[in-house]
mmCIF file of C-alpha atoms and ligand atoms in Angstrom:
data_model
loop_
_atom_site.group_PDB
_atom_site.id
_atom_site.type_symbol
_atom_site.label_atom_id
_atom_site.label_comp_id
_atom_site.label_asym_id
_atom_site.label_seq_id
_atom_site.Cartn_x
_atom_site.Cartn_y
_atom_site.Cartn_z
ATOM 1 C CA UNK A 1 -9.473 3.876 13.454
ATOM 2 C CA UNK A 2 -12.316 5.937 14.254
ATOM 3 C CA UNK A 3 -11.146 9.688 14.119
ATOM 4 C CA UNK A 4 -7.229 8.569 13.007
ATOM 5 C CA UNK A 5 -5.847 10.695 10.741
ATOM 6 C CA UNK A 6 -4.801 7.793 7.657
ATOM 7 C CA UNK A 7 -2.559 8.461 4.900
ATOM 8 C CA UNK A 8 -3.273 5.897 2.073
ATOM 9 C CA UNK A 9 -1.316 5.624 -0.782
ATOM 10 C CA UNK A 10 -2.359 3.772 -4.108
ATOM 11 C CA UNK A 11 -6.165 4.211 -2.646
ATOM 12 C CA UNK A 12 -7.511 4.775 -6.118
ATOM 13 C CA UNK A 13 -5.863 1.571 -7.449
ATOM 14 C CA UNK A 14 -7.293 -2.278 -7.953
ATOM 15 C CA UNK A 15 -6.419 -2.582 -3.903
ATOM 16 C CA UNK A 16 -7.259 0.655 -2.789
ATOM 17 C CA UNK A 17 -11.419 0.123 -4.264
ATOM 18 C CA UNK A 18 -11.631 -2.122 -1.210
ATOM 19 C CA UNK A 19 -9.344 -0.847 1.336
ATOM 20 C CA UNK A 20 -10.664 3.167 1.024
ATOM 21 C CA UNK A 21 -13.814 2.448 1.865
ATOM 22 C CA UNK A 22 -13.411 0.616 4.571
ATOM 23 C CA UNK A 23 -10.997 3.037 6.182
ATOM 24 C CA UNK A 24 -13.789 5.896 5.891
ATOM 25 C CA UNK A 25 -16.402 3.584 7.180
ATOM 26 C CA UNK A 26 -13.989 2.832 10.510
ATOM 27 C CA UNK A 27 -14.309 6.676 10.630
ATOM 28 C CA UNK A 28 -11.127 8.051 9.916
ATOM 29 C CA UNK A 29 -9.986 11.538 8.797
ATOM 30 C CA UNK A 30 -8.688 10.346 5.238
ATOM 31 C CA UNK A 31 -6.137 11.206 2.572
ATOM 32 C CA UNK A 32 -5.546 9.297 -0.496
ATOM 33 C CA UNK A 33 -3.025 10.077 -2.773
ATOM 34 C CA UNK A 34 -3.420 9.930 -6.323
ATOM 35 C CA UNK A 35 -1.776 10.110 -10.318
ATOM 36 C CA UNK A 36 -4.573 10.030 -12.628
ATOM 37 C CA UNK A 37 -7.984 12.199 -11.718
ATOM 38 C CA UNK A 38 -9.548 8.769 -13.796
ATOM 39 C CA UNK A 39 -8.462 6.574 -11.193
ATOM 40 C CA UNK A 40 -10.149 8.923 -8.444
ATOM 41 C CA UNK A 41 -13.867 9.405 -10.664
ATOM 42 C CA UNK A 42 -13.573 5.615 -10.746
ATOM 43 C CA UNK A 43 -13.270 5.125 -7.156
ATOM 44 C CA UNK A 44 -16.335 7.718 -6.996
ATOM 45 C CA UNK A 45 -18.744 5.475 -8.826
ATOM 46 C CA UNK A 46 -17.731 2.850 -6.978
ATOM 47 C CA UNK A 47 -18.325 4.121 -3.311
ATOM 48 C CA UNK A 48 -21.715 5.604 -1.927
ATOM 49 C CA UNK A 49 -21.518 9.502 -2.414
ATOM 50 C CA UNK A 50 -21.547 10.848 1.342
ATOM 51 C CA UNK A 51 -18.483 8.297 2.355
ATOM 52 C CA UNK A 52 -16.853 9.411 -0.936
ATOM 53 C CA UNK A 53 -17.077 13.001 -0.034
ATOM 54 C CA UNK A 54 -15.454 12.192 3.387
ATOM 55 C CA UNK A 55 -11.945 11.486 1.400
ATOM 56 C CA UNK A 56 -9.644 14.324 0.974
ATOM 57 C CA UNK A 57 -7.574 13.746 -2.558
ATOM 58 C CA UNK A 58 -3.703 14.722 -2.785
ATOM 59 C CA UNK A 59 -2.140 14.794 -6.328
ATOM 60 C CA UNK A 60 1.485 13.123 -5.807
ATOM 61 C CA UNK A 61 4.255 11.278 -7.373
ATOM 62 C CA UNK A 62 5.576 8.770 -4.543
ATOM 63 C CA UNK A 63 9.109 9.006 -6.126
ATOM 64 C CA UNK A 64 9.181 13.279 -5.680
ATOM 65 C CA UNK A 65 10.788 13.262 -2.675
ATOM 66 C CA UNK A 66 10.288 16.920 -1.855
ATOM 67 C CA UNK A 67 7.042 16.177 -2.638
ATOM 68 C CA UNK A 68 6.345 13.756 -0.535
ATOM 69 C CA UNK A 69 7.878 15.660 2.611
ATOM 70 C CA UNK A 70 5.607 18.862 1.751
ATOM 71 C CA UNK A 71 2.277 16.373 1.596
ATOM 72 C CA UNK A 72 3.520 14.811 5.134
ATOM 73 C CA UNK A 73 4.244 18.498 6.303
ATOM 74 C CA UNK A 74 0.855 19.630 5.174
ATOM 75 C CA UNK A 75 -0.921 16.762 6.499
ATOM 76 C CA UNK A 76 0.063 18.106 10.089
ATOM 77 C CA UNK A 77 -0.676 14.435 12.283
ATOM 78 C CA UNK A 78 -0.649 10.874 11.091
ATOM 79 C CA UNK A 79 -1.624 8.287 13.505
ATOM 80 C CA UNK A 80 -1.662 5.595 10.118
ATOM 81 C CA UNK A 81 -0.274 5.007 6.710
ATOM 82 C CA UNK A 82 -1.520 2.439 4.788
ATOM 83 C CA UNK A 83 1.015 2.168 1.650
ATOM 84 C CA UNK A 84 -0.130 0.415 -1.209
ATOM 85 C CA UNK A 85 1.597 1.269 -4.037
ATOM 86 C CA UNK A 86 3.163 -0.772 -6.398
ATOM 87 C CA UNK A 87 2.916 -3.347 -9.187
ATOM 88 C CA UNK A 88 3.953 -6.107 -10.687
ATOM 89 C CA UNK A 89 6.492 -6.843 -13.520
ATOM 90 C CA UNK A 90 7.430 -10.158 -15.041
ATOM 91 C CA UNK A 91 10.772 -11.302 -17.228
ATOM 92 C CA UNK A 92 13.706 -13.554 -17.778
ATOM 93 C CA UNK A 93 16.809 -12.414 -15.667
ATOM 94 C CA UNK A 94 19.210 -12.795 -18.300
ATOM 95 C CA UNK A 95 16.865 -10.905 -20.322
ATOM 96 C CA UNK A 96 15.996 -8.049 -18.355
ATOM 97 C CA UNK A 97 17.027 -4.739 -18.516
ATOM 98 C CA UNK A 98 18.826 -2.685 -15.764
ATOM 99 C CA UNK A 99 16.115 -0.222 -16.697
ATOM 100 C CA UNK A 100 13.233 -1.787 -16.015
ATOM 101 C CA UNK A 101 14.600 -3.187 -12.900
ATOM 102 C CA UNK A 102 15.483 -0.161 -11.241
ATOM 103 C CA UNK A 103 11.950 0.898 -12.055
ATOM 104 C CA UNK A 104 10.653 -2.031 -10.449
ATOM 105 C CA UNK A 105 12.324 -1.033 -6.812
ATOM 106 C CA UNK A 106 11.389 3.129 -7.505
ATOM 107 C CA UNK A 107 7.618 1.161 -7.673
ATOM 108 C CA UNK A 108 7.948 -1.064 -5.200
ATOM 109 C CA UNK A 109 10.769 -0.187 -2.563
ATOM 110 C CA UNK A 110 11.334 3.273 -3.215
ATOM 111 C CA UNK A 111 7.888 4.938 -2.820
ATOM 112 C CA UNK A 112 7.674 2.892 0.145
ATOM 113 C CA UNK A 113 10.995 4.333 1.796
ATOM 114 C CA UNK A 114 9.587 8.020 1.347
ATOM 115 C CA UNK A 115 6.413 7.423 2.277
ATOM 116 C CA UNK A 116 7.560 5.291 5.659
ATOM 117 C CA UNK A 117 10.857 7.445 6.224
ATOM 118 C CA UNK A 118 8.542 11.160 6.089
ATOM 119 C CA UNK A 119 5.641 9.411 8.018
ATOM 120 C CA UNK A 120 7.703 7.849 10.562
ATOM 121 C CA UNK A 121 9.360 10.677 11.678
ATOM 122 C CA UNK A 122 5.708 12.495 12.710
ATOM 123 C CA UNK A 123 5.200 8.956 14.608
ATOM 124 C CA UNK A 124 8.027 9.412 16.475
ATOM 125 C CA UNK A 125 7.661 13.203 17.464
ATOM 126 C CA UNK A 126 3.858 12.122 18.008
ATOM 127 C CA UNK A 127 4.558 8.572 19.709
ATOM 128 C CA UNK A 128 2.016 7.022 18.205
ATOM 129 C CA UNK A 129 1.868 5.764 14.760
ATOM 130 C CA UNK A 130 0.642 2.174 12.483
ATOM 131 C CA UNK A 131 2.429 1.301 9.223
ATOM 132 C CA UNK A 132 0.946 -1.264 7.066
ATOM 133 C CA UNK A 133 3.172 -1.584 3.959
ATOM 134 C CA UNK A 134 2.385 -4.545 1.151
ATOM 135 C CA UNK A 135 4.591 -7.470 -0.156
ATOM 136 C CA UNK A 136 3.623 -10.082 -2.164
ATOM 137 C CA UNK A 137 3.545 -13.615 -1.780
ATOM 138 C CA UNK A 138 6.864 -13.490 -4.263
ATOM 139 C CA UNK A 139 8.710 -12.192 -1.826
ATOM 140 C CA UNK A 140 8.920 -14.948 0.249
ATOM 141 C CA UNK A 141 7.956 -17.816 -2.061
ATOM 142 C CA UNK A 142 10.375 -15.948 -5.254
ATOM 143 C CA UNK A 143 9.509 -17.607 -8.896
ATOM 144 C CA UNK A 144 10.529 -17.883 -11.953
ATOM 145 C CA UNK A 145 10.860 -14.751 -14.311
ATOM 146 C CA UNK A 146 9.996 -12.726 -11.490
ATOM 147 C CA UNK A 147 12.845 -11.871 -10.042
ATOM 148 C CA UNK A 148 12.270 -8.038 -10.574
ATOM 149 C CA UNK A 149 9.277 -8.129 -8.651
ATOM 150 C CA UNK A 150 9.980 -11.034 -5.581
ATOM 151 C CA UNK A 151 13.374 -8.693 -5.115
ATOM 152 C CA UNK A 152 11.310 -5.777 -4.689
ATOM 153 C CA UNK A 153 8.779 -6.722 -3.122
ATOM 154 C CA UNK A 154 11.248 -8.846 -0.448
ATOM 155 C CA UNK A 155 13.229 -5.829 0.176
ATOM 156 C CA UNK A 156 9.555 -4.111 1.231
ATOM 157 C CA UNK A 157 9.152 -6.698 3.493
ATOM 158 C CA UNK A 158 12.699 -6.072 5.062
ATOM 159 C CA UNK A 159 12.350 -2.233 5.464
ATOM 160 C CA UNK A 160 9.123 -2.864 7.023
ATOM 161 C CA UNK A 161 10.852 -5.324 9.660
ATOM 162 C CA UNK A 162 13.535 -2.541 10.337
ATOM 163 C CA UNK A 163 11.239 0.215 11.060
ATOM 164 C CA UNK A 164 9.353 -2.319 13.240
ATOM 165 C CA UNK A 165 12.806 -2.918 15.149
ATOM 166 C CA UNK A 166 13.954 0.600 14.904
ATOM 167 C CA UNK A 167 9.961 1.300 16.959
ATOM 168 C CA UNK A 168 10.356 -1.366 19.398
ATOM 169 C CA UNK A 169 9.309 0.201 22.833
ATOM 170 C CA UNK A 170 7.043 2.825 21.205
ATOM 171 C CA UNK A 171 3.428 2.861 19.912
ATOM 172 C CA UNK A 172 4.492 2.654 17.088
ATOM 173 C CA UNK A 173 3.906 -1.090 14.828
ATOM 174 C CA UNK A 174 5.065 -1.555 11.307
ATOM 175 C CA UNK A 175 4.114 -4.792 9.560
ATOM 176 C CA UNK A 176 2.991 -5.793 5.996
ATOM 177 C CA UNK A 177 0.711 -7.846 4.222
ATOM 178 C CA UNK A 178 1.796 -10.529 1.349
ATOM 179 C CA UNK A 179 -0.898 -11.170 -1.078
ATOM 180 C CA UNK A 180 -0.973 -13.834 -3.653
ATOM 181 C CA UNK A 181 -3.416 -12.759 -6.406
ATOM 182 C CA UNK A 182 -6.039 -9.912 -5.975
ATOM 183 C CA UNK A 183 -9.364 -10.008 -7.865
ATOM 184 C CA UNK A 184 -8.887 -6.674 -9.155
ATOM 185 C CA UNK A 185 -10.442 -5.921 -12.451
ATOM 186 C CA UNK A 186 -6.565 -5.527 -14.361
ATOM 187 C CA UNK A 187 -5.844 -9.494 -12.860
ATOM 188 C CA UNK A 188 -9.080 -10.656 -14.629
ATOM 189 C CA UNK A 189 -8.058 -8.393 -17.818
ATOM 190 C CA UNK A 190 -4.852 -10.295 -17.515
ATOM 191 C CA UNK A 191 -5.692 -13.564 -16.517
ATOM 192 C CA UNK A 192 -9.359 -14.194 -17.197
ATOM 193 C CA UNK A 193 -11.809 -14.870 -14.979
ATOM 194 C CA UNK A 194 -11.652 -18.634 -14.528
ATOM 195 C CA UNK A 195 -9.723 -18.504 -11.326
ATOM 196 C CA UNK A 196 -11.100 -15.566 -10.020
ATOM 197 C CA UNK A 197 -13.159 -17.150 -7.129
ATOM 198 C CA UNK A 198 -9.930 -18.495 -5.136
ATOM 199 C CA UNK A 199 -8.414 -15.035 -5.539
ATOM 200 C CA UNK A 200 -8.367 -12.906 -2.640
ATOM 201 C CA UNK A 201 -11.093 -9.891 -2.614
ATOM 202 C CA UNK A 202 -9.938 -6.620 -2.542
ATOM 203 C CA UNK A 203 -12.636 -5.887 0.430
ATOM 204 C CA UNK A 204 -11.525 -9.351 2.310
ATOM 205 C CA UNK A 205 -7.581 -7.992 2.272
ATOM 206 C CA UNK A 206 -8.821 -4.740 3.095
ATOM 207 C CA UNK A 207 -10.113 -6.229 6.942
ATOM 208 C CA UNK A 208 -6.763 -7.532 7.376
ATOM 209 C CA UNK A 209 -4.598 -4.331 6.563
ATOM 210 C CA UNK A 210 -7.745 -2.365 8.600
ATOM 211 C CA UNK A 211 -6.858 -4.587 11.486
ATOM 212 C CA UNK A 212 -2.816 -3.836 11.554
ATOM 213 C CA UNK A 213 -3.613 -0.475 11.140
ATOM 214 C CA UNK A 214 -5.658 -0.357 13.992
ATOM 215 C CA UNK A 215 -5.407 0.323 17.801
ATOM 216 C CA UNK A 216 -6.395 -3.507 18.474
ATOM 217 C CA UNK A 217 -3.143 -4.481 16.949
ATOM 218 C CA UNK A 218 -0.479 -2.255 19.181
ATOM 219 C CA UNK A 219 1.145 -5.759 20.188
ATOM 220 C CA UNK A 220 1.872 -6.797 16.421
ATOM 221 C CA UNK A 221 5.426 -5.691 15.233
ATOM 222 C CA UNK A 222 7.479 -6.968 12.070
ATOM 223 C CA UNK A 223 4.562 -9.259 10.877
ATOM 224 C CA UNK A 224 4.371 -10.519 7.203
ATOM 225 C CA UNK A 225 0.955 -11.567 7.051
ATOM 226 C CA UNK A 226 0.099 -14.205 4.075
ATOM 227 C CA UNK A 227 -2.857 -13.533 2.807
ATOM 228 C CA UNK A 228 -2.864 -16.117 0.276
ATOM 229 C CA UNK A 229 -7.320 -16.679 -0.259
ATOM 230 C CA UNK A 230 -7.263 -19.689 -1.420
ATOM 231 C CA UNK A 231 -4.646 -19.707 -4.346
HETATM 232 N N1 NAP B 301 -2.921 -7.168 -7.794
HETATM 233 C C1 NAP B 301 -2.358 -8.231 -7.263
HETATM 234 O O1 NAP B 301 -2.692 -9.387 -7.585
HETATM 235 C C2 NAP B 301 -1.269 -8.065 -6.244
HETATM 236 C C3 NAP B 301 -0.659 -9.202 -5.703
HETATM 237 C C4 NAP B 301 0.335 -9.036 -4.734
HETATM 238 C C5 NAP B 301 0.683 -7.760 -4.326
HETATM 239 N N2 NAP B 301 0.058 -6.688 -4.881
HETATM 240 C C6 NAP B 301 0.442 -5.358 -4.425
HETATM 241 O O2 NAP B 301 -0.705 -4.698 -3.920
HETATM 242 C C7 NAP B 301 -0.563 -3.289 -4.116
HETATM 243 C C8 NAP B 301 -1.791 -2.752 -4.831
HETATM 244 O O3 NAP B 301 -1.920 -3.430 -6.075
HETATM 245 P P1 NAP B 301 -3.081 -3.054 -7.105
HETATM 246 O O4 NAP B 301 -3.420 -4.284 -7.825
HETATM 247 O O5 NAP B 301 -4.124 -2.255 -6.405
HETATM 248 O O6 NAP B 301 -2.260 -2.108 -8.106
HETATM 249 P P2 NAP B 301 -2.810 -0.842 -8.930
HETATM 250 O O7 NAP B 301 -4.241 -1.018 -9.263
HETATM 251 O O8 NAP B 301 -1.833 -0.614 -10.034
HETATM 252 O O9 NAP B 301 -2.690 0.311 -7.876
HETATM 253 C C9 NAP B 301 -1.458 0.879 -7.545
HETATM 254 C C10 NAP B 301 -1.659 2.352 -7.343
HETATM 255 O O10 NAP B 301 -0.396 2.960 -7.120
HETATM 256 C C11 NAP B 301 -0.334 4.144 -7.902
HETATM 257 N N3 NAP B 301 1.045 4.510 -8.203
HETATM 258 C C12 NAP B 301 1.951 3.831 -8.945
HETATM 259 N N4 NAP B 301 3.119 4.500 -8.993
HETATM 260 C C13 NAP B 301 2.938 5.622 -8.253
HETATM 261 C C14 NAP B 301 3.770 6.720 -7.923
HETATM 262 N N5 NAP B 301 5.044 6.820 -8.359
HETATM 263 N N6 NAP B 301 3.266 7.706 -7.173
HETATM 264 C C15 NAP B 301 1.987 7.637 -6.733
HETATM 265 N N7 NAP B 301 1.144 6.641 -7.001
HETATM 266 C C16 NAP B 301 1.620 5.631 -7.768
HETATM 267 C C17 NAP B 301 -1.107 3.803 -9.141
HETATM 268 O O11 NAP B 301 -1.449 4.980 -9.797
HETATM 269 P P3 NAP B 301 -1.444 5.032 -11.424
HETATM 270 O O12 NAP B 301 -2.610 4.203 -11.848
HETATM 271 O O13 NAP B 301 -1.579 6.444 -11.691
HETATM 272 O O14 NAP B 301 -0.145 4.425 -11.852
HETATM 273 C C18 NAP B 301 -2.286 3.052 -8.553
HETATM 274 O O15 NAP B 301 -3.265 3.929 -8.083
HETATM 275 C C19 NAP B 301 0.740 -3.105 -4.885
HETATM 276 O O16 NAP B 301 1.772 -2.827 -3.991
HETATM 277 C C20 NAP B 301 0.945 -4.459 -5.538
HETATM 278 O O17 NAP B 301 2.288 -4.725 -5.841
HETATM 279 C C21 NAP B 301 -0.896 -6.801 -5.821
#
């Protein structure tokens, strides 16, 4: 990645503390979108200061479409983008609201249709591009009171395998990642932090989505890499 120009998404977040690091320590010319200035003086105290300073910050709402074209505009080249935004929501089908679930797919699908559709089109002018875009484990093994979520999160996974057919015979891969729990500090708020060893590490994920997004992985197309620790 070293000199790449990445787009992450959702760097700030529970995720992002392990994959934006690593993404400035490969070397790459950096910029991490972001909501909440807390989330970003977080990620500061968490990362030494001269890597830190190497990240530039762009305020944006994922679900601003005009938005998100004028950030991809601005940006001028993008060899990756590393989407990770997202999150979880849990309830009973029968009782869920239409509400809720439509803001489960502008989380989960949505953002990642702007984000792909505006950076995809650079690839393509450029012919050269790496999308990493993150499922969950739901959407392949769906659950119980989830169905929000694993419907989301599945229809991530099937955008992802469309751009990766749409790219075929260019340098340009698209594949995604399906975690099953991170050890993020909100999961052992949630959860406690019994089962926290078996989780999967924010840093440890990171490697894997640092690898798809890389130049070593031009042969890898459509994947939907489990990445399951050892839940
Ligand atoms: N945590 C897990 O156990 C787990 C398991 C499987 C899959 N995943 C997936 O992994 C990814 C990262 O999860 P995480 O735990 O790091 O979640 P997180 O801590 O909530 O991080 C998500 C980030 O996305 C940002 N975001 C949300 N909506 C946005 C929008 N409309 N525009 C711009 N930014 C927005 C959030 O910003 P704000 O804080 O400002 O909202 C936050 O920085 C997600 O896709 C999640 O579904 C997580």
């Amino acid at each position: 990645m070293n000199g790449k120009k990445v787009l992450l998404t959702g760097g700030t977040g529970g995720l992002g503390a392990g994959v934006t690091p690593l993404v400035v320590s490969r070397g790459a010319d950096l910029t991490v979108t972001y909501r909440h200035q807390e989330e970003v003086d977080r990620l500061k105290q968490q990362m030494a200061a001269d890597d830190f300073s190497k990240i530039q910050f762009a305020n944006l709402d994922l679900l601003n479409e005009s938005a998100v074209q004028q950030l991809i505009e601005d940006i001028g080249r993008i060899d990756v983008l590393i989407h990770l935004v997202g999150g979880f929501a849990m309830g009973a089908t029968a009782e869920y609201s239409y509400e809720n679930w439509k803001k489960d797919f502008d989380l989960n699908l949505h953002t990642t249709f702007l984000a792909c559709k505006y950076s995809l089109a650079k690839m393509l002018k450029q012919g050269y591009g790496r999308i990493v875009t993150v499922g969950s484990r739901g959407a392949i093994e769906p659950g119980a009171k989830l169905a929000a979520y694993c419907a989301s999160k599945a229809a991530v996974v099937a955008l992802t395998k469309s751009i990766a057919a749409e790219t075929q015979g260019t340098n340009i891969t698209a594949n995604s990642v399906l975690p099953s729990v991170i050890d993020t500090p909100a999961n052992r708020e949630a959860m406690g932090t019994e089962q926290a060893q078996q989780w999967v590490k924010p840093e440890s994920l990171a490697e894997v989505i640092c690898f798809l997004a890389s130049d070593a992985a031009k042969d890898l197309r459509g994947a939907a890499v489990p990445v399951y620790g050892d839940v």
